[in-house]
PDB file of C-alpha atoms in Angstrom:
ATOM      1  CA  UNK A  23     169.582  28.606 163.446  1.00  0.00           C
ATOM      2  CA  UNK A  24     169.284  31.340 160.566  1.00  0.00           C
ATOM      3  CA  UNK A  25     172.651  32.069 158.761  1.00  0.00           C
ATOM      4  CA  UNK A  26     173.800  35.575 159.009  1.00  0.00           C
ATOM      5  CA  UNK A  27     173.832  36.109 155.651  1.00  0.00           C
ATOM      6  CA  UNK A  28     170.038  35.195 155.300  1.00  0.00           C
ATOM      7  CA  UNK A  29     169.505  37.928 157.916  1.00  0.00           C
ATOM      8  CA  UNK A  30     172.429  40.675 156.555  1.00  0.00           C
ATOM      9  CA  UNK A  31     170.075  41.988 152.937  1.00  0.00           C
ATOM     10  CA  UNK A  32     167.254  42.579 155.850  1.00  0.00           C
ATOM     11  CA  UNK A  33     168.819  44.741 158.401  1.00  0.00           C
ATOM     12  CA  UNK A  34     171.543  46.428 156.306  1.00  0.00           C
ATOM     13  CA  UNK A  35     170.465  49.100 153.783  1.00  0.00           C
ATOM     14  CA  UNK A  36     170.506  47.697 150.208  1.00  0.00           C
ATOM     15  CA  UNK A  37     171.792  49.924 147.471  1.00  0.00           C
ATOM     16  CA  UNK A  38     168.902  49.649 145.617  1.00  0.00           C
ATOM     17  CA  UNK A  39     166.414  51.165 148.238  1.00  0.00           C
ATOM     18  CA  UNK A  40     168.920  53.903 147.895  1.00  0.00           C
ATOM     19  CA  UNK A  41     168.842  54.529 144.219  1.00  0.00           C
ATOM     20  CA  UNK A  42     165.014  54.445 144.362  1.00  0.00           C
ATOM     21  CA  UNK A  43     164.912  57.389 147.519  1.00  0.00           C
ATOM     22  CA  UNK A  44     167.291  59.476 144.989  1.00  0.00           C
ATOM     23  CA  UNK A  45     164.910  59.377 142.632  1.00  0.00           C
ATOM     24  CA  UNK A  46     161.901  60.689 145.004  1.00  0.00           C
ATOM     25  CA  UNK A  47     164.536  63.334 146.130  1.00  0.00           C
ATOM     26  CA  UNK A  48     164.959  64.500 142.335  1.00  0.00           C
ATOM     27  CA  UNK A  49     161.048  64.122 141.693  1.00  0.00           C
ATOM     28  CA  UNK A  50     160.329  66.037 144.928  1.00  0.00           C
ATOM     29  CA  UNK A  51     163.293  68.843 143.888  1.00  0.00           C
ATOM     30  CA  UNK A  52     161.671  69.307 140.470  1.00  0.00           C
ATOM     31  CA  UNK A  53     158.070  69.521 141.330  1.00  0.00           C
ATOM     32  CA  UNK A  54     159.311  72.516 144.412  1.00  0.00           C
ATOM     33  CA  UNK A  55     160.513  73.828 141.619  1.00  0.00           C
ATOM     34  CA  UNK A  56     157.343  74.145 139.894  1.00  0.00           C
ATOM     35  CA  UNK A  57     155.504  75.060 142.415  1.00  0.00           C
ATOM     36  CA  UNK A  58     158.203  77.591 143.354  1.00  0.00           C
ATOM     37  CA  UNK A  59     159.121  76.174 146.768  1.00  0.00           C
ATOM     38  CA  UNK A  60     162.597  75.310 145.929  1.00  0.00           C
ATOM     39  CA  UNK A  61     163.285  77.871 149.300  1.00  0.00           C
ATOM     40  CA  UNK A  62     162.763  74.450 151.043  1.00  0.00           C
ATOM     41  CA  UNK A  63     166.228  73.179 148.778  1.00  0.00           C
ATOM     42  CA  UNK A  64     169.944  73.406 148.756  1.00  0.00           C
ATOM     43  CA  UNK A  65     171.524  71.263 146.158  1.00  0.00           C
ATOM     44  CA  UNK A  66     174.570  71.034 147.744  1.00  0.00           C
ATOM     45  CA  UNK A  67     173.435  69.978 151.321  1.00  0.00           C
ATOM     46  CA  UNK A  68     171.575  67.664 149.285  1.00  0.00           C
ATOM     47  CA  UNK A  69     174.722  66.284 147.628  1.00  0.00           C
ATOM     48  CA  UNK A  70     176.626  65.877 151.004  1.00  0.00           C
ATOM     49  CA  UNK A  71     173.728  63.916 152.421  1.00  0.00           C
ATOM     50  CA  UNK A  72     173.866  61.550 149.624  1.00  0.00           C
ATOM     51  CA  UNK A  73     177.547  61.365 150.528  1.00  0.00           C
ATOM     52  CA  UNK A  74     176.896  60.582 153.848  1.00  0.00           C
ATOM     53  CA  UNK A  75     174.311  57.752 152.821  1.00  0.00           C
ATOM     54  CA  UNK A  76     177.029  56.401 150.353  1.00  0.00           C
ATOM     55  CA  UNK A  77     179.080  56.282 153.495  1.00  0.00           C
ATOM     56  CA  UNK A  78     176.379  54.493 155.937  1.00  0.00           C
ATOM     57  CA  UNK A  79     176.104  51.864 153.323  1.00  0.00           C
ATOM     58  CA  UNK A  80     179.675  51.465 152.453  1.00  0.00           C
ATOM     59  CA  UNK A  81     179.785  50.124 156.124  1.00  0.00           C
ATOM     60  CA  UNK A  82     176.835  48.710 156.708  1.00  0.00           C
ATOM     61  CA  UNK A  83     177.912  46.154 154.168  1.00  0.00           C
ATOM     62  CA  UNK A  84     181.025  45.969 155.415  1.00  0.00           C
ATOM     63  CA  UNK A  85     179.061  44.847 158.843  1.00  0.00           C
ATOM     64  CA  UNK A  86     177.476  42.756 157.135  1.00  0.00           C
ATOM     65  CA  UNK A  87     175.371  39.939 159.206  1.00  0.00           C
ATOM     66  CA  UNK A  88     177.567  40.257 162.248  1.00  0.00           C
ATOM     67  CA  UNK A  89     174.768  42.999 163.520  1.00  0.00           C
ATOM     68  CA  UNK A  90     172.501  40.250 163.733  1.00  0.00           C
ATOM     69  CA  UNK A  91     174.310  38.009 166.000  1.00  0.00           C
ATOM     70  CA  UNK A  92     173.472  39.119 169.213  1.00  0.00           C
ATOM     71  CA  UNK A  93     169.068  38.405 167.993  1.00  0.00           C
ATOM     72  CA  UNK A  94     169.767  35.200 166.459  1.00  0.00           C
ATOM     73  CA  UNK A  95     171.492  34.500 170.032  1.00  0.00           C
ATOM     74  CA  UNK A  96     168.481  35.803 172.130  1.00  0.00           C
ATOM     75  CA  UNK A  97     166.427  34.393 169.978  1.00  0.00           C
ATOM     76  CA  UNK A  98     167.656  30.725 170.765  1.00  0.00           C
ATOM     77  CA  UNK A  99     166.648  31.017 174.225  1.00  0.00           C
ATOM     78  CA  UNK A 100     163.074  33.104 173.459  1.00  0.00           C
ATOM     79  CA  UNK A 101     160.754  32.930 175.889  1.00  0.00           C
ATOM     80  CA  UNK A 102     157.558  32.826 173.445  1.00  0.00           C
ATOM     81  CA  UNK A 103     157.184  31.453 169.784  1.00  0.00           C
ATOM     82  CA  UNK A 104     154.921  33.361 167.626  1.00  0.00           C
ATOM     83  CA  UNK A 105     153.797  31.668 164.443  1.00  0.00           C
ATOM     84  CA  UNK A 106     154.759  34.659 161.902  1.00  0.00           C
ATOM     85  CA  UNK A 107     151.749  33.294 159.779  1.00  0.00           C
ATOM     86  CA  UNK A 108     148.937  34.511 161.413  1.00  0.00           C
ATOM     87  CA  UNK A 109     148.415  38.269 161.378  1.00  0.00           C
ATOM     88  CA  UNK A 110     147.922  38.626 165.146  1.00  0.00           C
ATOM     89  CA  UNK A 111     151.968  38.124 165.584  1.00  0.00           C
ATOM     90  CA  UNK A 112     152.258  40.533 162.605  1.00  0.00           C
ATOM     91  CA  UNK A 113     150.244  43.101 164.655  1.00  0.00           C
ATOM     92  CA  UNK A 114     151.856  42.105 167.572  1.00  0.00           C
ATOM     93  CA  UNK A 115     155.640  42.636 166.145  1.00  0.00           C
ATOM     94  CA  UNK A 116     154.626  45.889 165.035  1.00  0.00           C
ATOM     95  CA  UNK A 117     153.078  47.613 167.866  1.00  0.00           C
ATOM     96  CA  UNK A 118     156.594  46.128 170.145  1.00  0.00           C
ATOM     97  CA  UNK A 119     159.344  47.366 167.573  1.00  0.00           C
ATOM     98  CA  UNK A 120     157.180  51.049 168.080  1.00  0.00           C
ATOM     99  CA  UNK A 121     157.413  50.924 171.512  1.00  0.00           C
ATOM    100  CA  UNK A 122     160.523  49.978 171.196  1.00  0.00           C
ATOM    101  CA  UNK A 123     161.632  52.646 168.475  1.00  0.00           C
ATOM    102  CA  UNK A 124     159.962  55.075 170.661  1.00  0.00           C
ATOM    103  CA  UNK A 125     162.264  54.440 173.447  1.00  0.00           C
ATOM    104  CA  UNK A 126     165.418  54.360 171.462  1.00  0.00           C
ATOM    105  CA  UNK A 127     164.797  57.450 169.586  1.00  0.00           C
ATOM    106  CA  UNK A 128     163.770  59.217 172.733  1.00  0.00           C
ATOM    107  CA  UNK A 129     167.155  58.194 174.175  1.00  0.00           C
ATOM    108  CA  UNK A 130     169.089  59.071 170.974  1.00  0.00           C
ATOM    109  CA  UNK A 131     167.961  62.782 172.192  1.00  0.00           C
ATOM    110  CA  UNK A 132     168.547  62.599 175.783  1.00  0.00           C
ATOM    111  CA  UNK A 133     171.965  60.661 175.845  1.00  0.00           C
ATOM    112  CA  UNK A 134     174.840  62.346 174.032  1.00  0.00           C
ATOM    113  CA  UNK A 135     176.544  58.669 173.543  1.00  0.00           C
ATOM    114  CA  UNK A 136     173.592  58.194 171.216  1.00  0.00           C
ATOM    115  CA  UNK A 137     173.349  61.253 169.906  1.00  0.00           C
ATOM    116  CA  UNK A 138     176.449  61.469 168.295  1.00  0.00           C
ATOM    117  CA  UNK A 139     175.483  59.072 166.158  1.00  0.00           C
ATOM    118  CA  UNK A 140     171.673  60.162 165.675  1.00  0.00           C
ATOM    119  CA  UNK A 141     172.751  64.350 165.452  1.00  0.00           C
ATOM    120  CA  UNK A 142     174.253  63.775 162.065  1.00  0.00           C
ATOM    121  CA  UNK A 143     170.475  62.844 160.882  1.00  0.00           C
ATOM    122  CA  UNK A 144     168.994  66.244 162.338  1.00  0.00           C
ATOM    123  CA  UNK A 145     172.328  68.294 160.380  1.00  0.00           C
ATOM    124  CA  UNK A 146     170.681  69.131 157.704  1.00  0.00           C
ATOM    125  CA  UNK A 147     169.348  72.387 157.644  1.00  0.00           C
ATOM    126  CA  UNK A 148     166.715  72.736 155.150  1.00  0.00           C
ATOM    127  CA  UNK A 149     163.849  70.047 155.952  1.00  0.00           C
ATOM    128  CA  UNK A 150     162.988  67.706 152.602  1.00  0.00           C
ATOM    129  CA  UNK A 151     163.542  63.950 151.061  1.00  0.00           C
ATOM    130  CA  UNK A 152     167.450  64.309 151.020  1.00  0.00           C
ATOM    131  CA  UNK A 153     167.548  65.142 154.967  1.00  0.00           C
ATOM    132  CA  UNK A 154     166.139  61.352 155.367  1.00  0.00           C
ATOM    133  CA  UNK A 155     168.814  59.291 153.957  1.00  0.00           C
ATOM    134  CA  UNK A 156     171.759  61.554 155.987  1.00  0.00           C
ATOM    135  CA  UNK A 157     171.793  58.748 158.420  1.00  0.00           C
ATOM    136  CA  UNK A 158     174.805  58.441 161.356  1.00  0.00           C
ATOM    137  CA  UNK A 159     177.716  55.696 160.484  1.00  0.00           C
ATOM    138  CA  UNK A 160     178.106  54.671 163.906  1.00  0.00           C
ATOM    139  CA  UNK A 161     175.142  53.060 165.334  1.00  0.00           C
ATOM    140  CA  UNK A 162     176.394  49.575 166.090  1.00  0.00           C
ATOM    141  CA  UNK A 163     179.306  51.348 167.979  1.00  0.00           C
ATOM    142  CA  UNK A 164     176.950  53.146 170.091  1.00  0.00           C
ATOM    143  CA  UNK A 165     174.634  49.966 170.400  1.00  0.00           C
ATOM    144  CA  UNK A 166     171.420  51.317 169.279  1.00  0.00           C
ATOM    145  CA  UNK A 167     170.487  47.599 168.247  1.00  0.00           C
ATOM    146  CA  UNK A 168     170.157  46.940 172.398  1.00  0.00           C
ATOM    147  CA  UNK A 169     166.713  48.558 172.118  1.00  0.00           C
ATOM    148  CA  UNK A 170     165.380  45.998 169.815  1.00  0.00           C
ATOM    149  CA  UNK A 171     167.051  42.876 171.170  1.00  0.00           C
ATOM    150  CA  UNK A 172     164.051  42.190 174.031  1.00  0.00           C
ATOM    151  CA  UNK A 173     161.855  41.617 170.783  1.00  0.00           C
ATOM    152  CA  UNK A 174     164.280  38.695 169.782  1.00  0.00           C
ATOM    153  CA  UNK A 175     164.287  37.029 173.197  1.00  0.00           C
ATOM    154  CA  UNK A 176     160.556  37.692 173.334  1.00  0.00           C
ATOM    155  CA  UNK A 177     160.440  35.370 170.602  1.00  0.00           C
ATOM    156  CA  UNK A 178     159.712  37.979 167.433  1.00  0.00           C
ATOM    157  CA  UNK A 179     162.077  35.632 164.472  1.00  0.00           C
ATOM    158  CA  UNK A 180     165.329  38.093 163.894  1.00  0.00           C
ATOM    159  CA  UNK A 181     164.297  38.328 160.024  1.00  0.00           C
ATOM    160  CA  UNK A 182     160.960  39.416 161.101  1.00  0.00           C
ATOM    161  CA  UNK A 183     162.325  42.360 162.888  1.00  0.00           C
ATOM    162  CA  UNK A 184     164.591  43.338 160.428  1.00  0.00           C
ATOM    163  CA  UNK A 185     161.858  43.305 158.179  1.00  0.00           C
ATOM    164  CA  UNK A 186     159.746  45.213 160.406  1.00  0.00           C
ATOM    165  CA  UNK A 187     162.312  48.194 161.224  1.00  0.00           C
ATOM    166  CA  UNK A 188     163.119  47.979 157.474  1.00  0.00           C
ATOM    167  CA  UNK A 189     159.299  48.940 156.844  1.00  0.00           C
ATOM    168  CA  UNK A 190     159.518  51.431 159.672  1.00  0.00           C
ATOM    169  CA  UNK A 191     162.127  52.958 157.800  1.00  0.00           C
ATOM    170  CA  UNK A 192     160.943  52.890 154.207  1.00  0.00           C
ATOM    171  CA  UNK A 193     157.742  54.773 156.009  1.00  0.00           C
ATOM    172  CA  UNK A 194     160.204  57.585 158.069  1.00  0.00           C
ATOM    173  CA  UNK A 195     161.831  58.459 154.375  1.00  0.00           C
ATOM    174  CA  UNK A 196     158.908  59.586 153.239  1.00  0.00           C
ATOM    175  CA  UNK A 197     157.592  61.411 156.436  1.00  0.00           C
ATOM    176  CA  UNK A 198     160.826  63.744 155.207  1.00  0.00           C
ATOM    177  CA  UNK A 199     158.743  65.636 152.839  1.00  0.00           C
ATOM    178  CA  UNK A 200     159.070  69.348 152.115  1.00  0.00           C
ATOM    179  CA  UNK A 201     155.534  68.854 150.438  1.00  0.00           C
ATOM    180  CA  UNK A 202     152.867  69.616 152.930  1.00  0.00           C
ATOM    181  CA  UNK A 203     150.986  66.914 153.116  1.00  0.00           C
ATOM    182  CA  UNK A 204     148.118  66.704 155.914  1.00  0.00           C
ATOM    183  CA  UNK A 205     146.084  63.585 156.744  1.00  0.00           C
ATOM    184  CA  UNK A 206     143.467  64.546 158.569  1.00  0.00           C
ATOM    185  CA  UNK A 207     142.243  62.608 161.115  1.00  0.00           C
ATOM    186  CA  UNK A 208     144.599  60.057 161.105  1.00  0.00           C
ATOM    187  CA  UNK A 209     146.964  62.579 162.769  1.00  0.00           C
ATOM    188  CA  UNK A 210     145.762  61.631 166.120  1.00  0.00           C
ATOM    189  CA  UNK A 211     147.095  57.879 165.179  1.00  0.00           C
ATOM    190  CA  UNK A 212     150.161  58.370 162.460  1.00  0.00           C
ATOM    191  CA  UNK A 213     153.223  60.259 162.364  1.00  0.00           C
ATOM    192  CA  UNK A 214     153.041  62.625 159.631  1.00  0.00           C
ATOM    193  CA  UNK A 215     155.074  64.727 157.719  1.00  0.00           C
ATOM    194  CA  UNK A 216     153.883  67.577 159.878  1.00  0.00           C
ATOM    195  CA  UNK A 217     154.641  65.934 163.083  1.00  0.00           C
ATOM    196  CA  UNK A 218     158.104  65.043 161.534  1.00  0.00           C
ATOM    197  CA  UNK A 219     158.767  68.690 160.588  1.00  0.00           C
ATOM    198  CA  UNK A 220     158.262  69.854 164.222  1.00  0.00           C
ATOM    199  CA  UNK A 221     160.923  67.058 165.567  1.00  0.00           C
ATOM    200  CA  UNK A 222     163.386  67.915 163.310  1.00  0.00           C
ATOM    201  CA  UNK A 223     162.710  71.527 164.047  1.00  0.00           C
ATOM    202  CA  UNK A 224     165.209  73.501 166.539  1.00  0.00           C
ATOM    203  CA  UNK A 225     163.307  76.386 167.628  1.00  0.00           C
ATOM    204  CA  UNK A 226     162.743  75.559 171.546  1.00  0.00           C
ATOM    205  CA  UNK A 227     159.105  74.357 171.529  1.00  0.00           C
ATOM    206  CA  UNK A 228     160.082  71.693 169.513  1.00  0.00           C
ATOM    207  CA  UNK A 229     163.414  69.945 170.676  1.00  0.00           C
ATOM    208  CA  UNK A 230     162.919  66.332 172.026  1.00  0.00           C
ATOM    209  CA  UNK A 231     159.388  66.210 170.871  1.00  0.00           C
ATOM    210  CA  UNK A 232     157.766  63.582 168.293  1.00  0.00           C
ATOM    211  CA  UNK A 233     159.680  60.867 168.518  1.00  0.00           C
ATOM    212  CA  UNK A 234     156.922  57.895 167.025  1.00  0.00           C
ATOM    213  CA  UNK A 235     157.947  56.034 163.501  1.00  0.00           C
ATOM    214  CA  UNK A 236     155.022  55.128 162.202  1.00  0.00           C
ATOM    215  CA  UNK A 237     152.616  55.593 165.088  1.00  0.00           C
ATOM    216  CA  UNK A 238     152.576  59.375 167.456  1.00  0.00           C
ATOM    217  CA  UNK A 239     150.695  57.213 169.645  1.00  0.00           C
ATOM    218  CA  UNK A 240     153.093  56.991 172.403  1.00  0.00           C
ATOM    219  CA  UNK A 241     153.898  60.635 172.036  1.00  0.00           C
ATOM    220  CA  UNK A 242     150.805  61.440 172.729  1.00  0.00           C
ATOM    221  CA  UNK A 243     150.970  59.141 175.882  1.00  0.00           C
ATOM    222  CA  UNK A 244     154.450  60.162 177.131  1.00  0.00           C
ATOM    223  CA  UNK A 245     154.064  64.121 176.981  1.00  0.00           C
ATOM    224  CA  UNK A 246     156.355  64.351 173.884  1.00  0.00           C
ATOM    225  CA  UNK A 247     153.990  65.322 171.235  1.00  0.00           C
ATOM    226  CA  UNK A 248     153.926  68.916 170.053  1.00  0.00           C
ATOM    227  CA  UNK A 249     152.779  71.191 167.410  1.00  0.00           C
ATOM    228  CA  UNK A 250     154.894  73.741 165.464  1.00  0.00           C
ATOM    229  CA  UNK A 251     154.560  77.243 167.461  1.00  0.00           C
ATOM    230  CA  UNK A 252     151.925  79.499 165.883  1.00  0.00           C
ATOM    231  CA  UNK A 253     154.365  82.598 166.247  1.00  0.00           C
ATOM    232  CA  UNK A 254     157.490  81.595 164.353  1.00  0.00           C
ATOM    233  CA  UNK A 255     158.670  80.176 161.306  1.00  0.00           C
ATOM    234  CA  UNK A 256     160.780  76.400 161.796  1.00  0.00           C
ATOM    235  CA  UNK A 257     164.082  76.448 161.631  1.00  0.00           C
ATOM    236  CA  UNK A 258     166.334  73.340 161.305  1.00  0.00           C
ATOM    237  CA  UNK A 259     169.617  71.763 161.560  1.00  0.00           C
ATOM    238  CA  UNK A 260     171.637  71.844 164.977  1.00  0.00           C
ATOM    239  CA  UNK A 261     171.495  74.168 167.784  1.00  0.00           C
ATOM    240  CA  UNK A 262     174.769  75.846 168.281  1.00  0.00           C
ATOM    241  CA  UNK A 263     176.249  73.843 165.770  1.00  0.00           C
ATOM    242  CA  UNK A 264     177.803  75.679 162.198  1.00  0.00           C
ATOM    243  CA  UNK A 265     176.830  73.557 159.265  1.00  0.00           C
ATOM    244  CA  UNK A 266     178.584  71.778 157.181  1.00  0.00           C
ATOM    245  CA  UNK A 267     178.335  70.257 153.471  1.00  0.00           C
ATOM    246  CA  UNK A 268     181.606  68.033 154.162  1.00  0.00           C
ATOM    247  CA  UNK A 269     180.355  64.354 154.575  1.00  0.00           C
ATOM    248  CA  UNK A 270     182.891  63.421 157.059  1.00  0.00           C
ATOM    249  CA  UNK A 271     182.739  66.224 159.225  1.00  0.00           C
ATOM    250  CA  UNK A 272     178.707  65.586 159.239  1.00  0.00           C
ATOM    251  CA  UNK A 273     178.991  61.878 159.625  1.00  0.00           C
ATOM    252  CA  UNK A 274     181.841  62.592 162.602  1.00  0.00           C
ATOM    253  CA  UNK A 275     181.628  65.708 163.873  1.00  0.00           C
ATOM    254  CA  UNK A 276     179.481  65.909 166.926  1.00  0.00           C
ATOM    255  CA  UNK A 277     182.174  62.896 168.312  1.00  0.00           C
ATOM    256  CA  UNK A 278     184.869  65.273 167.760  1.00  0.00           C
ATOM    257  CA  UNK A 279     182.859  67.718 169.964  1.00  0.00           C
ATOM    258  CA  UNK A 280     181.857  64.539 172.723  1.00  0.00           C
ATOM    259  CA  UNK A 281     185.433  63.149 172.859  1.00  0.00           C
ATOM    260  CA  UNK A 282     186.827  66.717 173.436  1.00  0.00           C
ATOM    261  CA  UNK A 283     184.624  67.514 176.055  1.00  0.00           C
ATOM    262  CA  UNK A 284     184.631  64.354 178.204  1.00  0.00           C
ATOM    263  CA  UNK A 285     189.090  64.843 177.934  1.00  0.00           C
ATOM    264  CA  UNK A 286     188.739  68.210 179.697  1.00  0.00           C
ATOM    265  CA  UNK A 287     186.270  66.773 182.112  1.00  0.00           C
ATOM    266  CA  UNK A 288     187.498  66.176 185.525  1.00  0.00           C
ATOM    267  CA  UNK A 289     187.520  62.995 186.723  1.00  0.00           C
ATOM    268  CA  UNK A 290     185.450  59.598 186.037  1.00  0.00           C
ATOM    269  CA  UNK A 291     182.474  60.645 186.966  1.00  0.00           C
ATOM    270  CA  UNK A 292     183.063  63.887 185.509  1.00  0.00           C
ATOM    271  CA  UNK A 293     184.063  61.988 182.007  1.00  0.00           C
ATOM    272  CA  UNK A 294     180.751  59.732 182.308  1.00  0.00           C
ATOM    273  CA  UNK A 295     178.553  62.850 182.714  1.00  0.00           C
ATOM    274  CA  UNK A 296     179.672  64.132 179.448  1.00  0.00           C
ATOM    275  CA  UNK A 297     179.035  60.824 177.811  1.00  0.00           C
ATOM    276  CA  UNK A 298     175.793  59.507 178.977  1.00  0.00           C
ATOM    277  CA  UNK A 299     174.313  62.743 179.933  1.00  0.00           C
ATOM    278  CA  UNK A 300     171.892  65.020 178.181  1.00  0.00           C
ATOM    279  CA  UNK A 301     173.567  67.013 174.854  1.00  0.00           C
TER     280      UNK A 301
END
């Protein structure tokens, strides 16, 4: 069985991956200014989402492997074994953990358990690098991981998913851009930093839409995909919500809101609507 701590530099983010996204988020800063795009900048939302990614990896570590129990239990009683040499199981792997994603993400939208956790990543209300690594502290709590654990009983290796969503997410920082960067045809295919910009968009045509990682594939197949309207400009950061540049309100603040509300609900059921219902 793999040790936890052979699995724990995988899943958790490493603070070197984070010292090497603050360096795209300067490079990106200082070439908007050139260009005179700096509109798309505010360098003090920028600071508090680098306090807020201080504080996701402050306790990620402090999880350490113990996130990777529950796959490297599944994975002892996997109904498949794929030999992670051939590039078939590679291919394989990666078209399951976006289906997968898909389905997760889609739910961190339409479930306010999960989106207490996932509305402190659309916050941010200028769209660029920074807005990538202002990721939610309380993932694990929520059980997000429960999305990905059919790949481990599947019989995907738990390393080889870690890797996997780890590659999904080095891809997703950079789909952050303020830059605007269009690829063509493979549009149809990828999800692109113009696809991104309409999901993290709040003007009504776009909420809950785009929801791939690497692939806008299964947007396209589920009736999620959409293009920014042709009418307005994009705005960003969350609907009815005042911003903040204080990293613990960001990183906490939509459970104050979800706590408060399910209290003055009336009854269970009442209570249970709040939490697992839509936001």
């Amino acid at each position: 069985m793999p040790e936890l701590t052979e699995l724990a530099p995988v899943i958790r983010p490493m603070g070197a991956f984070l010292s090497l996204t603050l360096i795209f988020i300067v490079a990106e800063y200082g070439y908007a200014r050139l260009a005179h795009h700096d509109h798309d900048h505010d360098v003090r939302e920028t600071a508090a989402s680098v306090g807020v990614a201080l504080g996701n990896l402050g306790i990620r570590t402090l999880e350490g492997g113990l996130a990777a129990l529950p796959f490297v239990l599944l994975y002892q009683v996997r109904l498949f074994e794929f030999p992670m040499t051939t590039a078939w199981a590679w291919a394989a792997l990666f078209l399951a953990t976006e289906f997968a994603y898909y389905w997760f993400h889609r739910a961190s939208h339409r479930v306010r358990w999960l989106w207490a956790t996932h509305a402190v990543h659309h916050s941010a209300t200028h769209f660029n690098l920074s807005a990538a690594i202002r990721l939610g502290w309380t993932g694990q709590l929520t059980g997000a991981f429960v999305f990905f654990l059919p790949l481990a009983f599947i019989g995907f290796p738990p390393v080889a998913i870690g890797a996997m969503l780890s590659a999904g997410l080095l891809y997703q920082f950079f789909l952050h851009t303020a830059v605007p960067v269009r690829l063509g045809p493979l549009e149809w295919v990828l999800n692109t930093p113009a696809h991104h910009r309409v999901h993290h968009s709040c003007n009504e045509a776009c909420l809950d839409k785009n929801y791939g990682s690497v692939l806008i594939v299964f947007d396209r197949m589920f009736g999620t995909f959409a293009t920014p309207p042709a009418d307005e400009p994009l705005r960003f950061g969350l609907k009815g919500r005042e911003p903040s540049n204080n990293p613990l309100k960001i990183a906490l603040g939509e459970w104050g809101y979800l706590l408060r509300d399910a209290a003055q609900a009336k009854g269970l059921r009442g209570k249970l609507r709040v939490l697992f219902g839509a936001p």
